[in-house]
Amino acid sequence: MASYNYKEKHVLVTGGGSGIGKAISQGFAQNGAFVHILDITSNHYEDTVQEIRAAGGIAKGYVCDVSKQDQVLEVINTIAASNSIDILINNAGIAHVGNIEKTTEADMDRLYEVNVKGVYNCIYATIPHLKVNGGVVLNMASIASSVGIADRFAYSMTKGAVLTMTYSIAKDYLKDKIRCCSISPARVHTPFVDNFISKNYAGQEEEMFEKLSKSQPIGRMGLPSEVAALALFLCSDEASFITGTDFPIDGGFIRLNN
Ligand code: NAD
């Protein structure tokens, strides 16, 4: 992986204990950053924090449900009281499988609370601190933000909102030297994918894994480390001319699937 200078940079990674967020947290720590992982319970971040420290990196975990504004404000203001905040990675997200007929009001609210309001809460709490020296907000969108994915009604709704929040933040905070971009992965092999296969396709796990792998024209799922490599570039000074843009990382899903 390419190397960057993130020494003395403080990076907040939501959902940084698992999957893509874990790879991003590890990547920033390997490049010298102080990584602050916000996750739903300490069980979710403890292993990642320990692994980063064992490898010589700097990381700290915080229990924080991103859907709860009071928790988010408390955690982020506490971090900001003794550190600058340079980069926010809005990565925490949850999945739902189903078309609109299989999406209950409770499903709709739950997906909105984490995937949309969670992103709003974290940006809302971080912006005043980023405004001090400028910085970067990087949001984890999805191919579902811009193309239809069958049976993902509520999830697609939330990821569309992540994309448009990205454009809005980029425009409003250009003058404050805050860049804002999003990454739109196709299927990446993480616990998120394994969990929804086992929950929704019990007994057909292997077939489903194969099918989801082949939905990328390149013939496989992405790796968390591949998404992390893009995140490290986008937040770096080398990417200082890039803002208000979404970056698909999709094995050809969006452009080559016709
Ligand atoms: P994952 O389930 O492995 O990790 C998600 C992390 O978010 C977990 O650590 C979880 O505890 C945390 N989290 C969930 N709800 C939270 C909350 N309310 N507050 C704080 N933390 C919370 O998922 P992943 O596959 O690594 O996905 C990460 C992001 O990438 C998500 O936003 C997802 O929508 C997006 N994404 C994933 C894929 C994929 O195929 N894996 C594809 C496109 C986009």
XYZ file of C-alpha atoms and ligand atoms in Angstrom:
302
model
C 0.000 0.000 0.000
C 1.215 3.538 -0.768
C 2.468 5.460 2.247
C 1.364 8.894 3.434
C 2.347 11.264 6.180
C -0.479 11.351 8.720
C 1.800 12.053 11.703
C 0.061 14.257 14.280
C -3.242 14.006 12.413
C -6.291 12.982 14.430
C -8.731 10.830 12.502
C -12.212 9.814 13.675
C -13.493 6.562 12.180
C -17.092 5.563 12.934
C -17.696 1.821 12.909
C -13.928 1.488 12.896
C -13.953 -1.830 14.723
C -15.003 -4.046 11.810
C -14.677 -4.650 8.092
C -13.929 -1.585 5.956
C -13.700 0.725 8.994
C -11.167 -1.575 10.632
C -8.979 -1.609 7.500
C -9.229 2.200 7.298
C -8.316 2.571 10.988
C -5.332 0.257 10.549
C -4.237 2.081 7.401
C -4.267 5.503 9.053
C -2.463 4.157 12.128
C 0.225 2.548 9.935
C 0.802 5.983 8.412
C 1.288 7.714 11.742
C -2.200 9.058 12.569
C -3.866 9.032 15.976
C -6.998 7.026 15.228
C -10.156 7.537 17.299
C -12.601 4.677 16.743
C -16.268 5.311 17.538
C -18.306 2.113 17.680
C -21.476 0.842 19.214
C -19.920 -1.128 22.106
C -16.386 -1.624 23.406
C -16.565 -5.254 22.224
C -16.867 -3.905 18.697
C -13.649 -1.866 18.829
C -11.450 -3.496 21.488
C -9.680 -6.023 19.211
C -8.959 -3.418 16.550
C -7.547 -0.946 19.077
C -5.340 -3.697 20.578
C -4.131 -4.842 17.143
C -3.224 -1.281 16.142
C -1.335 -0.707 19.394
C 0.446 -4.066 19.118
C 1.654 -2.995 15.665
C 3.072 0.250 17.115
C 0.188 2.545 16.139
C -1.895 4.978 18.187
C -5.606 4.287 18.630
C -8.331 4.851 21.167
C -11.871 3.495 21.210
C -15.080 5.220 22.308
C -18.532 3.760 22.858
C -20.782 5.856 20.661
C -24.030 5.089 18.883
C -23.853 7.428 15.906
C -27.647 7.632 15.743
C -27.758 9.368 19.145
C -26.834 13.040 18.882
C -26.150 13.502 22.600
C -23.619 10.632 22.603
C -21.952 11.846 19.418
C -21.600 15.412 20.706
C -20.216 14.245 24.022
C -17.619 11.908 22.504
C -16.483 14.282 19.749
C -16.323 17.334 22.045
C -14.300 15.279 24.535
C -11.815 14.307 21.814
C -11.652 17.911 20.582
C -11.002 19.251 24.085
C -7.480 17.830 24.008
C -6.729 17.296 20.299
C -7.250 18.900 16.939
C -9.636 16.984 14.700
C -8.371 16.712 11.141
C -10.363 13.969 9.420
C -13.795 12.397 9.912
C -14.568 9.077 8.244
C -18.305 8.353 8.337
C -18.156 4.614 7.871
C -20.673 3.113 10.348
C -23.629 1.644 8.524
C -26.190 -1.126 8.675
C -27.860 -3.234 5.986
C -31.379 -4.264 5.130
C -32.547 -6.674 2.452
C -35.980 -6.222 0.920
C -38.068 -4.422 -1.669
C -40.589 -1.792 -0.491
C -43.219 -4.436 0.348
C -40.746 -6.110 2.683
C -39.653 -2.853 4.296
C -41.593 -2.067 7.452
C -41.829 1.392 8.971
C -39.494 0.165 11.720
C -36.926 -1.009 9.108
C -37.137 2.351 7.368
C -36.610 4.274 10.630
C -33.757 2.019 11.787
C -31.836 2.380 8.519
C -32.415 6.160 8.494
C -31.308 6.534 12.126
C -27.880 4.959 11.578
C -27.022 5.494 7.911
C -28.425 9.003 7.439
C -28.865 10.614 10.850
C -25.632 9.002 12.052
C -23.705 10.722 9.257
C -25.483 14.023 9.945
C -24.784 13.732 13.700
C -21.073 13.098 13.223
C -20.593 15.895 10.693
C -22.696 18.264 12.832
C -20.490 17.559 15.862
C -17.185 17.674 13.963
C -17.591 20.663 11.641
C -16.900 23.345 14.308
C -13.599 21.602 15.111
C -12.632 21.006 11.464
C -13.234 24.689 10.750
C -10.292 25.596 13.000
C -7.593 24.300 10.609
C -9.535 22.826 7.692
C -9.748 19.095 7.099
C -11.547 16.276 5.365
C -14.908 14.529 5.712
C -15.067 11.188 3.912
C -18.407 9.378 3.744
C -18.971 5.713 2.991
C -21.682 5.685 0.346
C -22.319 2.685 -1.941
C -23.006 1.766 -5.534
C -26.593 1.764 -4.201
C -26.304 5.568 -3.992
C -26.399 5.951 -7.742
C -27.711 2.746 -9.345
C -30.592 0.512 -8.389
C -29.732 -2.636 -6.509
C -32.514 -5.214 -6.368
C -34.052 -5.846 -2.965
C -32.270 -3.031 -1.139
C -34.998 -0.373 -0.931
C -34.259 1.142 2.487
C -30.500 0.744 2.182
C -30.460 2.473 -1.215
C -32.557 5.326 0.198
C -29.981 5.913 2.922
C -26.959 5.700 0.660
C -28.510 8.151 -1.812
C -28.738 10.571 1.104
C -25.092 9.983 2.009
C -24.108 10.970 -1.532
C -26.134 14.189 -1.509
C -24.960 15.103 2.011
C -21.438 14.787 0.583
C -22.170 17.331 -2.161
C -23.867 19.691 0.267
C -21.062 19.655 2.832
C -18.418 20.072 0.114
C -20.158 23.188 -1.179
C -20.962 24.802 2.180
C -17.479 24.344 3.660
C -15.209 24.963 0.682
C -14.427 28.386 2.158
C -13.368 26.731 5.427
C -10.851 24.494 3.641
C -12.867 21.396 4.455
C -12.939 18.883 1.620
C -15.756 16.330 1.490
C -15.870 13.216 -0.703
C -17.536 9.838 -0.669
C -16.504 6.340 -1.619
C -19.008 4.000 -3.251
C -17.961 0.391 -2.947
C -19.702 -2.507 -4.644
C -19.692 -5.697 -2.596
C -16.720 -5.867 -0.217
C -16.085 -9.029 1.749
C -16.666 -8.026 5.390
C -18.723 -9.289 8.368
C -21.510 -6.974 7.050
C -21.821 -9.209 3.959
C -21.395 -12.505 5.849
C -24.054 -11.446 8.393
C -26.692 -10.537 5.890
C -26.048 -13.697 3.837
C -26.451 -15.893 6.923
C -29.498 -13.930 8.134
C -31.312 -13.735 4.819
C -30.130 -16.791 2.883
C -29.721 -19.534 5.518
C -28.792 -22.838 3.880
C -27.777 -21.127 0.625
C -24.719 -19.298 1.952
C -22.212 -20.648 -0.597
C -24.452 -20.088 -3.612
C -25.243 -16.586 -2.438
C -21.575 -15.771 -1.820
C -20.799 -16.935 -5.368
C -23.683 -14.936 -6.815
C -22.666 -11.763 -4.977
C -19.044 -12.229 -6.083
C -20.096 -12.503 -9.724
C -22.280 -9.402 -9.558
C -19.019 -7.468 -9.954
C -17.900 -7.836 -13.600
C -14.367 -8.362 -12.279
C -15.676 -11.619 -10.732
C -14.998 -11.137 -7.040
C -15.826 -8.983 -4.040
C -13.549 -6.122 -3.043
C -11.197 -6.279 -0.089
C -11.465 -3.908 2.885
C -7.792 -3.033 2.322
C -8.590 -1.878 -1.239
C -11.204 0.555 0.094
C -8.785 1.675 2.809
C -6.119 2.454 0.187
C -8.565 4.793 -1.582
C -9.581 6.420 1.722
C -5.938 7.066 2.643
C -5.335 8.767 -0.695
C -8.524 10.872 -0.605
C -7.764 12.253 2.861
C -4.124 13.027 2.058
C -2.513 16.272 0.903
C -1.873 14.526 -2.433
C -5.656 14.722 -2.985
C -5.934 18.410 -2.070
C -7.576 19.304 -5.440
C -10.397 16.778 -4.892
C -13.696 17.704 -3.258
C -17.428 17.228 -3.794
C -16.895 13.973 -5.691
C -17.936 10.362 -5.269
C -15.463 7.574 -5.996
C -16.891 4.206 -7.014
C -14.638 1.237 -6.189
C -16.715 -1.460 -7.732
C -14.980 -4.019 -9.938
C -16.837 -2.490 -12.902
C -20.327 -2.748 -11.345
C -21.678 0.669 -12.336
C -20.265 1.036 -15.861
C -19.698 -2.508 -17.128
C -22.775 -4.392 -15.934
C -24.926 -3.804 -19.018
P -19.432 -4.030 9.138
O -20.775 -4.504 9.594
O -18.318 -5.013 9.019
O -18.971 -2.825 10.052
C -19.842 -1.776 10.371
C -19.367 -1.167 11.668
O -20.296 -0.125 12.009
C -19.363 -2.156 12.835
O -18.167 -2.006 13.581
C -20.573 -1.752 13.640
O -20.483 -2.077 15.015
C -20.610 -0.264 13.387
N -21.919 0.320 13.662
C -23.122 -0.129 13.226
N -24.090 0.641 13.737
C -23.484 1.603 14.479
C -23.959 2.680 15.249
N -25.260 2.943 15.376
N -23.046 3.459 15.887
C -21.728 3.219 15.780
N -21.220 2.197 15.064
C -22.098 1.407 14.430
O -19.684 -3.271 7.737
P -18.741 -2.951 6.463
O -19.070 -3.923 5.398
O -17.341 -2.763 6.883
O -19.411 -1.587 5.998
C -18.900 -0.333 6.379
C -19.596 0.735 5.565
O -19.403 0.494 4.171
C -21.118 0.792 5.778
O -21.529 2.142 5.779
C -21.672 0.080 4.561
O -22.964 0.518 4.219
C -20.647 0.490 3.520
N -20.599 -0.424 2.376
C -20.282 -1.723 2.555
C -20.244 -2.561 1.456
C -19.914 -4.021 1.590
O -20.140 -4.759 0.623
N -19.357 -4.485 2.704
C -20.529 -2.057 0.176
C -20.847 -0.709 0.038
C -20.868 0.111 1.154
